[in-house]
PDB file of C-alpha atoms in Angstrom:
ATOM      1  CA  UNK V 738      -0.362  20.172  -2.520  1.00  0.00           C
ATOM      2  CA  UNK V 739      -0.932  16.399  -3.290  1.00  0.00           C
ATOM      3  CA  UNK V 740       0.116  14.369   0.129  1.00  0.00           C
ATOM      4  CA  UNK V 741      -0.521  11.242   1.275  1.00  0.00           C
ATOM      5  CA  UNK V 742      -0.170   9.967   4.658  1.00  0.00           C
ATOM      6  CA  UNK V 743      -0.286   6.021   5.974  1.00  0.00           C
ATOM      7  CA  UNK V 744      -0.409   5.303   9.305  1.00  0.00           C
ATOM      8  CA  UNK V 745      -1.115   1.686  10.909  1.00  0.00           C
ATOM      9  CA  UNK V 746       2.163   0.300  11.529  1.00  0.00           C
ATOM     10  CA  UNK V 747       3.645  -1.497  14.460  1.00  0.00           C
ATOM     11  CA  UNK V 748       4.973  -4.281  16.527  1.00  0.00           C
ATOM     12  CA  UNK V 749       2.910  -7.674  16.019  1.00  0.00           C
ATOM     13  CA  UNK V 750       3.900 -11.022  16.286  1.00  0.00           C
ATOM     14  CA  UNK V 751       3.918 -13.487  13.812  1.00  0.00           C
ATOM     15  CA  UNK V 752       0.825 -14.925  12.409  1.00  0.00           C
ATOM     16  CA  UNK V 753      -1.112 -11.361  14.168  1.00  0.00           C
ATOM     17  CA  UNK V 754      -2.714  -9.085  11.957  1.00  0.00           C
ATOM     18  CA  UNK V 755      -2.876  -4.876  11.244  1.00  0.00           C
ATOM     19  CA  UNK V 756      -4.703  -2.757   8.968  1.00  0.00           C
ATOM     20  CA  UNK V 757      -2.550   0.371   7.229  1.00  0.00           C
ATOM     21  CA  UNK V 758      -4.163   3.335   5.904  1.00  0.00           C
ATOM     22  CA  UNK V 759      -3.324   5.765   3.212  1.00  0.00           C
ATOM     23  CA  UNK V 760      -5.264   8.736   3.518  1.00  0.00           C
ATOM     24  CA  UNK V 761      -4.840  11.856   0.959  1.00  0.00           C
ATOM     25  CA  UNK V 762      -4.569  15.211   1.705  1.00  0.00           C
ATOM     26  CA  UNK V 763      -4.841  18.387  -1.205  1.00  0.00           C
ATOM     27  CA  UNK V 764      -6.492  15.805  -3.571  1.00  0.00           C
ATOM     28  CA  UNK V 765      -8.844  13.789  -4.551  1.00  0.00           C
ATOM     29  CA  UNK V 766      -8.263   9.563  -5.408  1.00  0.00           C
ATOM     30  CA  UNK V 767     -10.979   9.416  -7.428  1.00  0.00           C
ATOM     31  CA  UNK V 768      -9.301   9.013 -10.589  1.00  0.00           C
ATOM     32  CA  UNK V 769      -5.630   7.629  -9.089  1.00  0.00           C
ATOM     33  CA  UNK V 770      -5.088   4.352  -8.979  1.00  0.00           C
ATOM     34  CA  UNK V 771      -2.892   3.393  -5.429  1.00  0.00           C
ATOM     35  CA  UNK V 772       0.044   0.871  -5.069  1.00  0.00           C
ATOM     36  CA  UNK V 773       1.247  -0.343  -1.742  1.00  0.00           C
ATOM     37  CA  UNK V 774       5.263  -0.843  -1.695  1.00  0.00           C
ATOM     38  CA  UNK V 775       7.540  -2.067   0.890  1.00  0.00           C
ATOM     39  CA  UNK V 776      11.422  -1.816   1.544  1.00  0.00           C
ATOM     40  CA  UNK V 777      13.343  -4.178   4.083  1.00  0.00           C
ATOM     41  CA  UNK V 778      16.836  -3.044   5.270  1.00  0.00           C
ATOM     42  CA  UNK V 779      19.597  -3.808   2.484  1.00  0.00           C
ATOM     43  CA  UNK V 780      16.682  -4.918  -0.109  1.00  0.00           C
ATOM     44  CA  UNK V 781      15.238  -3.109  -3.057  1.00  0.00           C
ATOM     45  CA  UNK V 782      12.008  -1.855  -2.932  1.00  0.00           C
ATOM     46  CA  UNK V 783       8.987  -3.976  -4.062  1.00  0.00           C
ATOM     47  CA  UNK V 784       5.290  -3.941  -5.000  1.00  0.00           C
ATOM     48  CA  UNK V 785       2.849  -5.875  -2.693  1.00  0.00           C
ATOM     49  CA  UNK V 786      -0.188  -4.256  -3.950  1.00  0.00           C
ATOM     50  CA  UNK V 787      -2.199  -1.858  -5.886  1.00  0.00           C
ATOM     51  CA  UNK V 788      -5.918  -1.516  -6.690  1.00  0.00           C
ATOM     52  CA  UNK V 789      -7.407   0.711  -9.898  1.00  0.00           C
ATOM     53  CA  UNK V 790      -9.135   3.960  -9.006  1.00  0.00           C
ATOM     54  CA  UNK V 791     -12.515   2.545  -9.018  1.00  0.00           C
ATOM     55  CA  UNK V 792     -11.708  -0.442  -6.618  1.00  0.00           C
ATOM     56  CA  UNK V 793     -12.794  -2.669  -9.385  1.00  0.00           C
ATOM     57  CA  UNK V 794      -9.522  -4.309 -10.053  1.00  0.00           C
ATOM     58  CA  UNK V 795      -6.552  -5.248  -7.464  1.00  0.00           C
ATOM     59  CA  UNK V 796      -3.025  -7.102  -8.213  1.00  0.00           C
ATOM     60  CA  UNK V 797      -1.104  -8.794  -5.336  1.00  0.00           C
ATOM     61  CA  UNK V 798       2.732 -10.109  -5.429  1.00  0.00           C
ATOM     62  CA  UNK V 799       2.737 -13.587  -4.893  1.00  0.00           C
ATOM     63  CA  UNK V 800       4.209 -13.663  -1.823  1.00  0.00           C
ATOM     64  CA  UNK V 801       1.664 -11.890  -0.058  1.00  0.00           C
ATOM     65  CA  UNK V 802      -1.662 -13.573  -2.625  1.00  0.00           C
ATOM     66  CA  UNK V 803      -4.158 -14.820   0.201  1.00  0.00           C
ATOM     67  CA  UNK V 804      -3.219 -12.991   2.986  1.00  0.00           C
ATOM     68  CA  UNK V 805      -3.327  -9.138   2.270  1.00  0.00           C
ATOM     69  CA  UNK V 806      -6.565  -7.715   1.046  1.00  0.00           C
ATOM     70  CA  UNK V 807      -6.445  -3.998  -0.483  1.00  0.00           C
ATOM     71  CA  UNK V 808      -9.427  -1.653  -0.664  1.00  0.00           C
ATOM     72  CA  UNK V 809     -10.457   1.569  -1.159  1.00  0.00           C
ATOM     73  CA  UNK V 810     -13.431   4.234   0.334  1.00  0.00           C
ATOM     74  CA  UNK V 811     -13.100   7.182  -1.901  1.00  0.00           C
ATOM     75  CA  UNK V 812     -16.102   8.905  -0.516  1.00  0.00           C
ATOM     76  CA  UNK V 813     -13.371   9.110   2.517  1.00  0.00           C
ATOM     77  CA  UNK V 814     -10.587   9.636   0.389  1.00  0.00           C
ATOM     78  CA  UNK V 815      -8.884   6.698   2.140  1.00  0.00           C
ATOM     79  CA  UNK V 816      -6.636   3.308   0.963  1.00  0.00           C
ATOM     80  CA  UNK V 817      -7.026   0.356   3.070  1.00  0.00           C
ATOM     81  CA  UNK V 818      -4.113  -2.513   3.508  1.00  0.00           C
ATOM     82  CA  UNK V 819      -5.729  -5.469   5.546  1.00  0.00           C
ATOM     83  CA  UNK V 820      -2.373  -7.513   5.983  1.00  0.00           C
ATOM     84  CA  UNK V 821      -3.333 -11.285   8.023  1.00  0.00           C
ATOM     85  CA  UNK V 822      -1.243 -14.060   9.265  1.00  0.00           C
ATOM     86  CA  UNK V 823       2.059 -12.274   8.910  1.00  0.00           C
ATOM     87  CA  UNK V 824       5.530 -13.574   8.860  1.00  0.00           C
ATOM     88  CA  UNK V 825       8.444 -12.228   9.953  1.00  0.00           C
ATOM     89  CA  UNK V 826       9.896 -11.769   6.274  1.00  0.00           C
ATOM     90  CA  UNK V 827       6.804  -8.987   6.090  1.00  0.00           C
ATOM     91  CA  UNK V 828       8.887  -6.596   7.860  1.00  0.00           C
ATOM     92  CA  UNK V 829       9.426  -3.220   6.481  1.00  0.00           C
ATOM     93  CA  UNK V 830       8.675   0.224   5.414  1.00  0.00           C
ATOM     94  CA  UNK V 831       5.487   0.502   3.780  1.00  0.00           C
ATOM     95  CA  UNK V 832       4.667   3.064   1.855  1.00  0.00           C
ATOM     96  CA  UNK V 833       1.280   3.742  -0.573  1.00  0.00           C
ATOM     97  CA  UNK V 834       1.688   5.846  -3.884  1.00  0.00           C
ATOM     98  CA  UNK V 835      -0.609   7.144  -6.214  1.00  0.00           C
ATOM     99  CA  UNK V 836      -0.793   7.854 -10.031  1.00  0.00           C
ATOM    100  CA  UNK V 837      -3.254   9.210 -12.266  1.00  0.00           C
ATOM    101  CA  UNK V 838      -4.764   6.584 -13.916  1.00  0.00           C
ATOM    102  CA  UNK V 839      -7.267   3.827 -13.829  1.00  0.00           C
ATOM    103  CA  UNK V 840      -5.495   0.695 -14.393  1.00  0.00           C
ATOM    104  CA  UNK V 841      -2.914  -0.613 -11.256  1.00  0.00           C
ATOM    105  CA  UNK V 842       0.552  -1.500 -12.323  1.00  0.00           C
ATOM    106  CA  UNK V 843       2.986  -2.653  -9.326  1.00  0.00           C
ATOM    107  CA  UNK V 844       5.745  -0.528 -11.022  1.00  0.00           C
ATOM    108  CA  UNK V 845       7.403   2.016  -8.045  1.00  0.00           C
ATOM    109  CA  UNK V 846       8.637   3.922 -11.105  1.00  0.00           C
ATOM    110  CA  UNK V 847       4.813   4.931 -12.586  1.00  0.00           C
ATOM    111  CA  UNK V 848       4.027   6.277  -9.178  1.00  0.00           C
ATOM    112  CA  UNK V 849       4.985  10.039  -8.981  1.00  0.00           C
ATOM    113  CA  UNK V 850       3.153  10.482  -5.434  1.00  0.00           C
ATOM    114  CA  UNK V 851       4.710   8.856  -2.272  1.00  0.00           C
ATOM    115  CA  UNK V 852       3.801   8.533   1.843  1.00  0.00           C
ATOM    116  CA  UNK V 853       6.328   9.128   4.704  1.00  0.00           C
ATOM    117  CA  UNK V 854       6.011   5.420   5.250  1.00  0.00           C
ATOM    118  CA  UNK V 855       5.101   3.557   7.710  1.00  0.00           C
ATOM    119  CA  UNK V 856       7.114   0.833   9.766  1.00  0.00           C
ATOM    120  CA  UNK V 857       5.565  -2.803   9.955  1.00  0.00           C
ATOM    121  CA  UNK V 858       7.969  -5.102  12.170  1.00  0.00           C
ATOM    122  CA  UNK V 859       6.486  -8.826  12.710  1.00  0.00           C
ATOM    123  CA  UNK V 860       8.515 -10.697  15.395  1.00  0.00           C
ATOM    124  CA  UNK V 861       8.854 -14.589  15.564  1.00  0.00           C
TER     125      UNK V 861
END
């Protein structure tokens, strides 16, 4: 069963930093490539990151470009979120997906594997 599972989340305050993770479980990320998406209350959901299976390639939104870094240890089967200096308009669900492919669209749609989520709140 293909299952992935972040875990990071919390309370920080404004201009603090965490780290998410996105560990899989029943499968391999090898060859998936693995977007990072985040919902606020009464907002659609949107793409903040996503990195190709290899690691070789990453795409951020704009709104996060300089501050989030994503990255990927397959040997550990793990996808890494470094998010820095956050604002308060960072606050949300965050949830990592995974498709099988290389390349790493920021399309929630192409992603047929989801996490729980996790909850990122950054007070000001």
């Amino acid at each position: 069963q293909l299952q992935l599972v972040e875990s990071g989340g919390g309370l920080v305050q404004s201009g603090g930093s965490l780290r998410l993770s996105c560990a899989a479980s029943g499968f391999t990320l090898d060859y998936y490539a693995i977007g990072w998406f985040r919902q606020a209350p009464g907002k659609e959901r949107e793409g903040v990151s996503c990195i190709s299976s290899s690691g070789g390639s990453t795409n951020y939104a704009d709104s996060v470009k300089g501050r989030f870094t994503i990255s990927r240890d397959n040997a550990k089967n793990t996808v890494y979120l470094q998010m820095n200096s956050l604002k308060s308009e960072d606050t949300a669900v965050y949830y990592c997906a995974a498709q099988y492919r290389s390349s790493c669209p920021i399309r929630g749609g192409l992603y047929p594997y989801w996490g729980q989520g996790t909850q990122v709140t950054v007070s000001s």
